[in-house]
Coordinates of C-alpha atoms in Angstrom, one line a residue:
Chain X
M1 CA 71.2 103.9 110.6
A2 CA 74.1 104.4 108.2
Q3 CA 74.8 106.7 105.3
Y4 CA 75.1 105.6 101.7
L5 CA 76.0 107.4 98.6
I6 CA 74.1 106.4 95.5
L7 CA 76.2 107.3 92.5
I8 CA 74.4 107.5 89.2
Y9 CA 76.5 106.4 86.2
E10 CA 74.9 106.9 82.8
N11 CA 75.8 107.3 79.2
E12 CA 76.1 111.1 78.9
S13 CA 75.2 111.3 75.2
S14 CA 71.6 110.3 76.1
Y15 CA 71.3 113.7 77.9
A16 CA 73.3 115.8 75.5
E17 CA 70.7 118.3 74.1
P18 CA 67.8 116.2 75.3
A19 CA 64.4 116.4 73.8
P20 CA 62.0 118.2 76.1
E21 CA 60.2 114.9 76.8
V22 CA 63.4 113.2 77.9
W23 CA 64.1 116.0 80.3
E24 CA 60.6 116.1 81.6
Q25 CA 60.6 112.3 82.1
A26 CA 63.8 112.4 84.0
M27 CA 62.6 115.2 86.3
Q28 CA 59.4 113.3 87.0
A29 CA 61.3 110.0 87.6
H30 CA 63.6 111.7 90.1
G31 CA 60.7 113.5 91.8
R32 CA 59.0 110.1 92.2
F33 CA 62.2 108.6 93.5
A34 CA 62.4 111.2 96.3
E35 CA 59.0 110.0 97.5
Q36 CA 60.0 106.3 97.2
I37 CA 63.0 106.8 99.4
V38 CA 60.7 107.7 102.3
E39 CA 58.3 104.9 101.4
Q40 CA 61.2 102.5 101.8
G41 CA 61.8 103.7 105.3
A42 CA 65.0 105.5 104.4
K43 CA 65.9 109.2 104.4
M44 CA 67.3 111.5 101.8
L45 CA 70.1 113.7 103.1
G46 CA 71.0 115.3 99.8
G47 CA 71.6 114.9 96.1
N48 CA 72.5 116.7 92.9
A49 CA 72.6 116.3 89.2
L50 CA 76.0 117.2 87.7
Q51 CA 77.0 119.1 84.6
P52 CA 78.4 116.8 81.9
T53 CA 82.0 115.6 82.1
T54 CA 82.9 118.1 79.3
T55 CA 82.8 120.7 82.1
A56 CA 85.0 118.7 84.4
T57 CA 88.6 119.7 85.3
S58 CA 90.9 117.2 87.0
I59 CA 94.0 117.8 89.2
R60 CA 96.5 115.1 89.7
G61 CA 99.4 116.3 91.8
D62 CA 100.1 119.7 90.4
V63 CA 98.9 119.0 86.9
V64 CA 95.5 120.5 86.0
T65 CA 93.9 118.8 83.0
D66 CA 90.6 119.2 81.1
G67 CA 88.2 116.3 81.5
P68 CA 87.0 113.9 84.2
F69 CA 89.3 112.0 86.5
A70 CA 88.6 108.7 84.8
E71 CA 87.3 108.3 81.2
T72 CA 84.5 105.8 81.2
K73 CA 81.7 105.0 78.9
E74 CA 79.2 105.7 81.6
A75 CA 80.1 108.8 83.5
L76 CA 79.1 110.0 87.0
G77 CA 76.1 112.2 86.3
G78 CA 74.6 112.7 89.8
Y79 CA 74.3 111.4 93.3
Y80 CA 72.0 111.0 96.3
L81 CA 73.1 110.8 99.9
I82 CA 70.7 108.6 101.9
E83 CA 70.4 107.2 105.3
A84 CA 69.3 103.6 105.6
A85 CA 69.2 100.8 108.3
D86 CA 71.6 98.5 106.4
L87 CA 72.8 97.5 103.0
D88 CA 69.7 95.6 102.1
Q89 CA 67.5 98.7 102.7
A90 CA 70.0 100.9 100.8
L91 CA 70.0 98.5 97.9
A92 CA 66.2 98.4 97.9
V93 CA 66.2 102.2 97.6
A94 CA 69.0 102.2 95.0
R95 CA 67.1 99.7 92.8
L96 CA 64.4 102.4 92.4
C97 CA 66.8 105.2 91.5
P98 CA 66.2 106.3 87.9
A99 CA 69.2 105.5 85.6
P100 CA 67.7 104.4 82.3
Y101 CA 71.0 104.9 80.4
G102 CA 73.3 103.2 82.8
G103 CA 73.2 102.1 86.5
V104 CA 74.0 103.1 90.0
E105 CA 76.7 102.3 92.5
V106 CA 76.1 102.2 96.2
R107 CA 78.9 103.1 98.6
P108 CA 78.7 103.2 102.4
V109 CA 79.9 106.5 103.8
L110 CA 82.9 106.2 106.1
D111 CA 82.1 107.4 109.5
T112 CA 85.0 109.6 110.7
S113 CA 83.3 110.8 113.9
G114 CA 85.5 108.5 115.9
G115 CA 82.6 106.8 117.7
Chain K
M1 CA 96.9 78.0 127.4
S2 CA 99.1 79.3 124.6
P3 CA 97.6 80.3 121.3
T4 CA 99.4 77.5 119.6
Q5 CA 97.8 74.9 121.9
E6 CA 94.4 76.5 121.4
R7 CA 94.7 76.2 117.6
G8 CA 95.8 72.6 118.0
A9 CA 92.8 71.8 120.2
A10 CA 90.3 73.3 117.8
G11 CA 91.9 72.6 114.5
Q12 CA 93.4 69.2 114.7
A13 CA 91.3 66.1 114.2
D14 CA 94.1 63.8 115.4
G15 CA 91.7 62.1 117.9
S16 CA 94.6 61.1 120.2
D17 CA 92.1 60.6 123.1
E18 CA 88.4 60.6 123.6
V19 CA 88.1 64.3 124.6
G20 CA 90.4 65.3 121.7
R21 CA 88.1 63.3 119.4
A22 CA 85.0 64.9 120.9
V23 CA 86.4 68.4 120.4
A24 CA 87.4 67.6 116.8
R25 CA 83.9 66.2 116.1
A26 CA 82.3 69.3 117.6
H27 CA 84.6 71.4 115.5
R28 CA 83.5 69.7 112.4
R29 CA 79.8 69.4 113.2
E30 CA 79.0 72.4 115.3
W31 CA 81.3 75.2 114.2
G32 CA 78.7 77.0 112.1
Y33 CA 76.0 76.7 114.7
V34 CA 78.2 78.1 117.5
L35 CA 79.6 80.9 115.3
A36 CA 76.2 81.9 114.1
S37 CA 74.8 82.4 117.5
T38 CA 77.9 84.1 118.8
A39 CA 77.8 86.6 115.9
R40 CA 74.5 87.9 117.3
V41 CA 76.3 89.0 120.5
T42 CA 79.5 90.3 118.9
Q43 CA 77.9 92.3 116.1
D44 CA 81.0 91.5 114.1
L45 CA 81.9 88.2 112.3
G46 CA 85.6 88.6 112.8
V47 CA 85.3 89.0 116.6
A48 CA 82.8 86.2 116.7
E49 CA 85.3 83.9 115.0
E50 CA 88.0 84.8 117.6
C51 CA 85.6 84.1 120.4
V52 CA 84.5 80.7 119.0
Q53 CA 88.1 79.8 118.4
E54 CA 88.9 80.6 122.1
A55 CA 85.8 78.5 123.2
Y56 CA 87.1 75.5 121.4
G57 CA 90.5 76.0 123.0
V58 CA 88.9 76.1 126.5
A59 CA 86.7 73.1 125.7
L60 CA 89.6 70.7 125.6
R61 CA 90.8 71.5 129.1
A62 CA 87.4 71.8 130.6
W63 CA 86.0 68.6 129.1
R64 CA 89.1 66.7 130.3
R65 CA 88.4 68.0 133.8
D66 CA 84.6 67.8 133.9
G67 CA 83.8 65.2 131.3
I68 CA 82.3 65.7 127.8
P69 CA 79.0 67.7 128.0
A70 CA 75.8 66.1 126.8
N71 CA 75.2 68.9 124.3
P72 CA 78.6 70.1 123.1
A73 CA 77.1 72.7 120.8
A74 CA 75.2 74.4 123.6
W75 CA 78.3 74.2 125.9
L76 CA 80.5 75.8 123.2
T77 CA 77.9 78.5 122.4
T78 CA 77.7 79.5 126.0
A79 CA 81.4 79.6 126.3
A80 CA 81.9 81.6 123.1
R81 CA 79.2 84.1 124.0
R82 CA 80.7 84.5 127.5
K83 CA 83.9 85.5 125.8
A84 CA 82.0 87.9 123.6
I85 CA 80.2 89.5 126.5
D86 CA 83.5 89.9 128.4
R87 CA 84.9 91.7 125.4
L88 CA 81.9 94.0 125.1
R89 CA 82.1 94.8 128.8
R90 CA 85.8 95.7 128.5
E91 CA 85.0 97.9 125.5
Q92 CA 82.2 99.6 127.3
S93 CA 84.2 100.3 130.4
L94 CA 86.9 101.7 128.1
R95 CA 84.3 103.9 126.4
A96 CA 82.9 105.0 129.8
K97 CA 86.3 106.5 130.6
L98 CA 86.2 108.7 127.5
P99 CA 85.0 112.2 128.0
L100 CA 82.2 111.8 125.4
L101 CA 79.6 109.4 126.3
L102 CA 78.6 107.5 123.2
E103 CA 75.7 105.3 123.1
P104 CA 76.2 102.0 121.2
E105 CA 73.8 101.9 118.3
A106 CA 71.1 99.4 118.0
T107 CA 72.2 96.9 115.4
P108 CA 70.6 93.9 113.7
Y109 CA 73.1 91.7 115.5
A110 CA 71.6 92.5 118.9
P111 CA 70.4 89.4 120.9
V112 CA 66.7 88.9 121.1
A113 CA 64.8 88.5 124.3
A114 CA 64.2 84.8 124.0
E115 CA 67.9 84.2 123.8
E116 CA 68.6 86.1 126.9
A117 CA 66.1 83.8 128.6
G118 CA 68.3 80.9 127.7
V119 CA 66.6 79.6 124.6
L120 CA 69.0 79.1 121.8
T121 CA 67.7 79.6 118.3
D122 CA 69.5 78.3 115.3
D123 CA 71.2 81.3 113.6
R124 CA 72.9 79.3 110.9
L125 CA 70.4 80.5 108.3
R126 CA 71.2 84.1 109.1
L127 CA 74.9 83.3 108.7
V128 CA 74.5 81.5 105.4
F129 CA 72.5 84.3 103.9
T130 CA 75.1 86.8 105.1
C131 CA 77.9 84.8 103.6
C132 CA 76.1 84.4 100.3
H133 CA 74.9 88.0 100.1
P134 CA 74.9 89.2 96.4
A135 CA 76.9 92.3 97.4
L136 CA 79.9 89.9 97.8
A137 CA 81.8 88.4 94.9
R138 CA 80.9 84.7 94.3
E139 CA 84.4 83.6 95.2
A140 CA 84.2 85.5 98.5
Q141 CA 80.8 83.9 99.2
V142 CA 82.3 80.5 98.7
A143 CA 85.3 81.2 100.9
L144 CA 83.2 82.8 103.7
T145 CA 80.8 79.8 103.7
L146 CA 83.7 77.4 104.1
R147 CA 85.4 79.5 106.8
L148 CA 82.4 80.6 108.8
L149 CA 79.9 77.8 108.4
C150 CA 82.2 74.8 108.0
G151 CA 85.0 76.1 110.1
L152 CA 87.7 75.2 107.6
S153 CA 91.0 77.0 108.1
T154 CA 92.2 79.6 105.6
A155 CA 95.0 77.2 104.6
E156 CA 92.5 74.4 103.9
I157 CA 90.3 76.7 101.8
A158 CA 93.3 78.0 99.9
R159 CA 94.3 74.4 99.1
S160 CA 90.8 73.5 98.0
F161 CA 90.8 76.3 95.4
L162 CA 94.5 76.1 94.5
V163 CA 95.3 79.6 95.4
P164 CA 98.2 80.7 97.7
E165 CA 97.2 81.1 101.4
P166 CA 97.9 84.9 101.6
T167 CA 95.6 85.4 98.6
M168 CA 92.8 83.5 100.3
A169 CA 93.4 85.3 103.6
A170 CA 93.2 88.7 101.9
R171 CA 90.0 87.6 100.1
L172 CA 88.4 86.6 103.5
T173 CA 89.5 89.8 105.2
R174 CA 88.2 91.9 102.4
A175 CA 84.8 90.2 102.5
K176 CA 84.5 90.5 106.2
K177 CA 85.4 94.2 106.0
K178 CA 82.8 94.8 103.4
I179 CA 80.1 93.0 105.6
A180 CA 81.0 95.3 108.5
A181 CA 81.6 98.6 106.5
A182 CA 78.6 98.3 104.2
R183 CA 76.4 96.8 106.9
I184 CA 75.4 93.7 105.2
P185 CA 72.6 92.6 107.6
Y186 CA 72.7 89.5 109.6
R187 CA 69.2 88.1 108.8
V188 CA 67.2 85.8 106.7
P189 CA 65.7 87.8 103.8
G190 CA 62.0 88.6 103.6
E191 CA 59.6 86.7 101.4
T192 CA 59.9 88.9 98.4
E193 CA 63.7 88.7 98.3
L194 CA 63.9 85.0 99.4
P195 CA 63.7 83.2 96.0
E196 CA 66.6 85.2 94.5
R197 CA 68.7 85.1 97.7
L198 CA 68.0 81.4 98.2
D199 CA 69.2 80.7 94.7
A200 CA 72.5 82.4 95.6
V201 CA 72.9 80.2 98.6
L202 CA 72.1 77.0 96.7
T203 CA 74.5 78.1 93.9
V204 CA 77.4 78.5 96.4
V205 CA 76.7 75.0 97.9
H206 CA 76.4 73.5 94.5
L207 CA 79.7 75.2 93.4
L208 CA 81.4 73.6 96.4
F209 CA 80.1 70.3 95.4
T210 CA 81.1 70.5 91.7
T211 CA 84.5 71.8 92.6
G212 CA 85.0 68.8 94.8
H213 CA 83.2 66.4 92.4
A214 CA 85.2 67.3 89.3
A215 CA 88.3 69.1 90.5
P216 CA 89.4 71.5 87.7
A217 CA 93.0 70.7 88.5
G218 CA 95.1 68.2 90.5
D219 CA 95.6 64.5 90.0
T220 CA 92.6 63.0 91.5
L221 CA 89.1 63.6 90.1
V222 CA 87.2 64.0 93.3
R223 CA 88.1 66.0 96.4
A224 CA 86.1 64.1 98.9
D225 CA 86.4 66.7 101.7
L226 CA 84.7 69.4 99.6
V227 CA 82.0 67.0 98.4
E228 CA 81.2 66.0 102.0
R229 CA 81.1 69.6 103.2
A230 CA 78.7 70.6 100.5
M231 CA 76.4 67.7 101.2
E232 CA 76.5 68.5 105.0
L233 CA 75.5 72.1 104.1
G234 CA 72.8 70.8 101.8
R235 CA 71.3 68.7 104.7
V236 CA 71.5 71.7 107.1
L237 CA 69.6 73.8 104.5
V238 CA 66.9 71.2 104.1
D239 CA 66.6 70.9 107.9
L240 CA 66.3 74.7 108.3
M241 CA 64.0 75.3 105.4
P242 CA 61.9 72.2 105.1
D243 CA 59.4 73.9 102.8
E244 CA 61.9 75.1 100.2
R245 CA 61.6 72.5 97.5
E246 CA 64.7 73.7 95.6
A247 CA 66.9 73.1 98.7
R248 CA 65.6 69.6 98.7
G249 CA 66.2 69.4 95.0
L250 CA 69.8 70.4 95.4
L251 CA 70.4 67.8 98.2
A252 CA 68.8 65.2 95.9
L253 CA 71.1 66.2 93.1
M254 CA 74.2 65.9 95.3
V255 CA 73.2 62.6 96.9
L256 CA 72.4 61.0 93.5
T257 CA 75.6 62.3 91.8
D258 CA 77.8 61.3 94.7
A259 CA 76.2 57.8 94.7
R260 CA 78.0 57.2 91.5
R261 CA 81.4 58.2 92.9
P262 CA 82.8 54.6 93.5
A263 CA 82.3 53.9 89.8
R264 CA 83.6 57.1 88.2
T265 CA 87.2 56.1 88.2
G266 CA 88.8 52.9 87.1
A267 CA 91.3 50.8 89.1
D268 CA 94.1 52.9 87.6
G269 CA 92.4 56.2 88.6
R270 CA 91.3 57.0 85.1
L271 CA 87.9 58.7 84.4
L272 CA 85.1 56.5 83.3
L273 CA 82.1 57.9 81.5
L274 CA 78.6 57.1 82.6
E275 CA 78.5 54.8 79.6
E276 CA 81.4 52.7 80.9
Q277 CA 80.7 52.7 84.6
D278 CA 80.0 49.4 86.5
R279 CA 76.6 50.3 87.8
S280 CA 76.8 47.6 90.5
L281 CA 79.3 49.8 92.2
W282 CA 76.8 52.6 92.6
D283 CA 75.8 53.2 96.2
R284 CA 72.3 51.8 96.4
G285 CA 71.5 53.3 99.8
A286 CA 72.4 56.7 98.6
L287 CA 70.4 56.2 95.3
D288 CA 67.3 55.3 97.4
E289 CA 67.7 58.4 99.5
G290 CA 68.2 60.6 96.5
R291 CA 65.1 59.2 94.8
R292 CA 63.0 59.9 97.9
L293 CA 64.3 63.4 98.0
V294 CA 63.5 63.9 94.3
V295 CA 60.0 62.8 94.7
E296 CA 59.5 65.3 97.5
A297 CA 61.2 68.1 95.6
V298 CA 59.4 67.7 92.4
R299 CA 56.0 68.2 94.1
S300 CA 56.3 71.9 93.2
A301 CA 54.3 73.9 90.8
R302 CA 57.4 74.9 88.8
P303 CA 60.4 72.7 89.7
G304 CA 63.6 74.8 89.6
R305 CA 67.0 74.0 88.1
F306 CA 68.4 72.0 90.9
T307 CA 65.3 69.8 91.2
L308 CA 65.3 69.2 87.4
Q309 CA 69.0 68.3 87.4
A310 CA 68.2 65.9 90.2
V311 CA 65.5 64.3 88.0
V312 CA 68.1 63.8 85.3
A313 CA 70.4 62.1 87.9
A314 CA 67.4 60.0 89.1
L315 CA 66.6 58.8 85.5
H316 CA 70.2 57.7 85.1
A317 CA 70.1 56.0 88.5
D318 CA 66.9 54.0 87.5
A319 CA 68.4 52.7 84.3
P320 CA 70.0 49.2 84.4
S321 CA 72.4 50.3 81.7
Y322 CA 73.4 53.3 79.5
A323 CA 71.6 51.9 76.5
T324 CA 68.3 51.1 78.3
T325 CA 68.2 54.6 79.9
D326 CA 64.9 56.4 79.2
W327 CA 66.4 58.9 76.8
P328 CA 63.1 60.4 75.6
A329 CA 62.2 61.2 79.2
L330 CA 65.6 62.7 79.8
L331 CA 65.2 64.9 76.7
R332 CA 61.9 66.2 78.0
V333 CA 63.5 67.0 81.4
Y334 CA 66.3 68.8 79.6
D335 CA 63.7 70.8 77.6
A336 CA 62.1 71.9 80.9
L337 CA 65.5 72.6 82.4
L338 CA 66.5 74.8 79.4
E339 CA 63.3 76.7 79.9
V340 CA 63.9 77.6 83.6
W341 CA 67.7 77.9 83.1
P342 CA 68.5 78.9 79.5
T343 CA 72.3 78.6 79.6
P344 CA 74.6 77.2 76.9
V345 CA 76.0 74.6 79.3
V346 CA 72.5 73.1 79.7
A347 CA 72.0 73.3 76.0
L348 CA 75.2 71.3 75.5
N349 CA 74.2 68.7 78.1
R350 CA 70.9 68.4 76.3
T351 CA 72.7 67.4 73.1
V352 CA 73.9 64.2 74.8
A353 CA 70.2 63.1 75.3
L354 CA 69.3 64.4 71.9
A355 CA 72.0 62.2 70.3
M356 CA 70.5 59.1 71.9
V357 CA 67.0 60.0 70.7
A358 CA 67.5 61.6 67.3
G359 CA 71.0 60.4 66.4
P360 CA 74.5 61.9 66.5
A361 CA 74.1 63.9 63.3
V362 CA 71.2 65.9 64.7
A363 CA 73.0 66.5 68.0
L364 CA 76.2 67.5 66.2
R365 CA 74.3 70.3 64.4
E366 CA 73.2 71.7 67.7
V367 CA 76.7 71.5 69.2
E368 CA 78.1 73.3 66.2
A369 CA 75.5 76.0 66.6
L370 CA 76.5 76.4 70.2
E371 CA 80.1 76.6 69.2
A372 CA 79.3 79.2 66.6
A373 CA 77.5 81.3 69.2
G374 CA 80.8 81.5 71.0
R375 CA 79.5 81.6 74.5
L376 CA 81.1 78.4 75.5
E377 CA 84.6 79.3 74.3
G378 CA 87.2 77.8 76.6
Y379 CA 84.6 75.3 78.1
R380 CA 86.4 72.0 77.9
Y381 CA 83.2 69.9 77.7
L382 CA 82.2 71.4 74.3
P383 CA 85.1 70.0 72.2
A384 CA 84.9 66.8 74.2
T385 CA 81.2 66.4 73.4
K386 CA 81.8 67.3 69.8
A387 CA 84.7 64.9 69.5
D388 CA 82.5 62.0 70.8
L389 CA 79.7 62.8 68.3
L390 CA 82.2 63.0 65.4
R391 CA 83.8 59.7 66.5
R392 CA 80.3 58.0 66.5
L393 CA 79.7 59.4 63.0
G394 CA 83.0 57.9 61.8
R395 CA 84.6 61.3 61.1
Y396 CA 87.8 60.4 62.9
E397 CA 90.1 63.2 61.5
E398 CA 87.8 65.9 62.9
A399 CA 87.2 63.9 66.1
R400 CA 91.0 63.9 66.6
A401 CA 91.2 67.7 66.3
A402 CA 88.3 68.1 68.8
Y403 CA 89.9 65.7 71.3
H404 CA 93.1 67.7 71.0
A405 CA 91.2 70.9 71.6
A406 CA 89.5 69.5 74.7
N407 CA 92.8 68.2 76.0
R408 CA 94.3 71.7 75.8
L409 CA 91.5 73.1 78.0
S410 CA 91.7 70.6 80.9
D411 CA 94.2 70.7 83.8
N412 CA 92.8 67.7 85.5
G413 CA 95.1 64.7 85.2
A414 CA 92.3 62.0 85.2
E415 CA 90.4 63.9 82.5
R416 CA 93.4 64.4 80.4
A417 CA 94.2 60.7 80.6
F418 CA 90.7 59.9 79.5
L419 CA 90.9 62.2 76.5
A420 CA 94.3 60.8 75.5
R421 CA 92.9 57.3 75.6
R422 CA 90.0 58.3 73.3
L423 CA 92.5 60.0 71.0
A424 CA 94.5 56.8 70.8
E425 CA 91.3 54.9 69.9
V426 CA 90.4 57.3 67.2
G427 CA 93.9 57.1 65.8
R428 CA 93.6 53.3 65.6
Q429 CA 90.2 53.6 63.8
Q430 CA 91.9 55.7 61.2
A431 CA 94.8 53.3 60.7

């Protein structure tokens, strides 16, 4: 098994002051996704939704600036850490990850345990 | 044996003696097979490559001493796997000396029981699906396929795609690293994924073929080596997946297209259009084989894009001349093709058949619509097609502008010479 990070990139404006239904839908979709991870034979190790990039602060060298590290149309809005057998299983899981206003990126986690 | 000698034995096809020729032949024919089954033992494609390279090096000396084995592929596989197992043992004894005992993880590369009993299975399908995994960039897929399945050297691949050797080496290294780090599995995809994944594999093989068939740059139109490699891969895919109609369709397409190779350039090396080709030069044997393959491939509920393109090629092959080609049938095939593969390039090719059925004016309107849509910007065959239709309509001034536009977009010497010739003809018409 290996660990993969599923990064959710979406257009933030879609979630700015969301209508209750939008919020409700997102919560339900992510709840369902948590079940689907297990159905796919993978494991969820963790995950979080993030506050919007307007709350981000970046530090480059000694300089502290307001805003995200990279300005992009679709911003990092949340992540899941999963365990899967291989990339195909991780991709099968990631395909199910809700990201209606953008998409997801899958990154293998670097094993630094020295094994 | 020094590394230089090893490379020479495995890489050179100089054929200075019988054993040298046998090793060179085995390198060309069996590399992918040997590498694919070695990768199961090494769990790493880079290590597998090194072991296979060593096995070919050892083969030259061993075959000189003991004679050429009856089954060179099996001999080389056994030798390469032995190298791989030696390496694993060395690594394991090294690991055993470490204070922490770490169990090697079970991986999808682990050998299966049948193999340990001495039965060799053909792992080339696993290898081709790994090389053409959608998580790899298309250019990396192509390079990996040539390196790992065809055994081409990095220098040869770099030359084929006109990039500097260090660039190609970096591309291959990056791709192999991604396979290892992201754990791209070494297996044939399951039934649900298969259609999409197979399409990626066929696309790579077809890309090799078209790159060889109409080289985007250079002075000769065809790079025979790439064409032949693509066709060999096409045959391997049909052998390994006899029930996949599209694989057969792709092979049919390549065989039929390549059958016209002797007629595609004139004595002076210039490009000849289908219309101008001496059809008696077409390779009859290849055309017959291609037709047989098309008939088999088309027996599918919904023929795919490679099969339909093969049908187009077969209709051309059946026609005694350009004028007597069954253009209405061709147009129907193009309509079907556009349905399964709605791309502007297909739409452009369809206009050629449309011009023959409904006249150049009707076809020109469609070409202009495609031009206006803007999705074919920079595609050299659009202005070339437009120029030809304008010429046939007697609108020579506009035809000249279109030929110039096409000329600016092509880097291929033979194509440019063709366009220049057409331009001169249009100039004369005007005068």
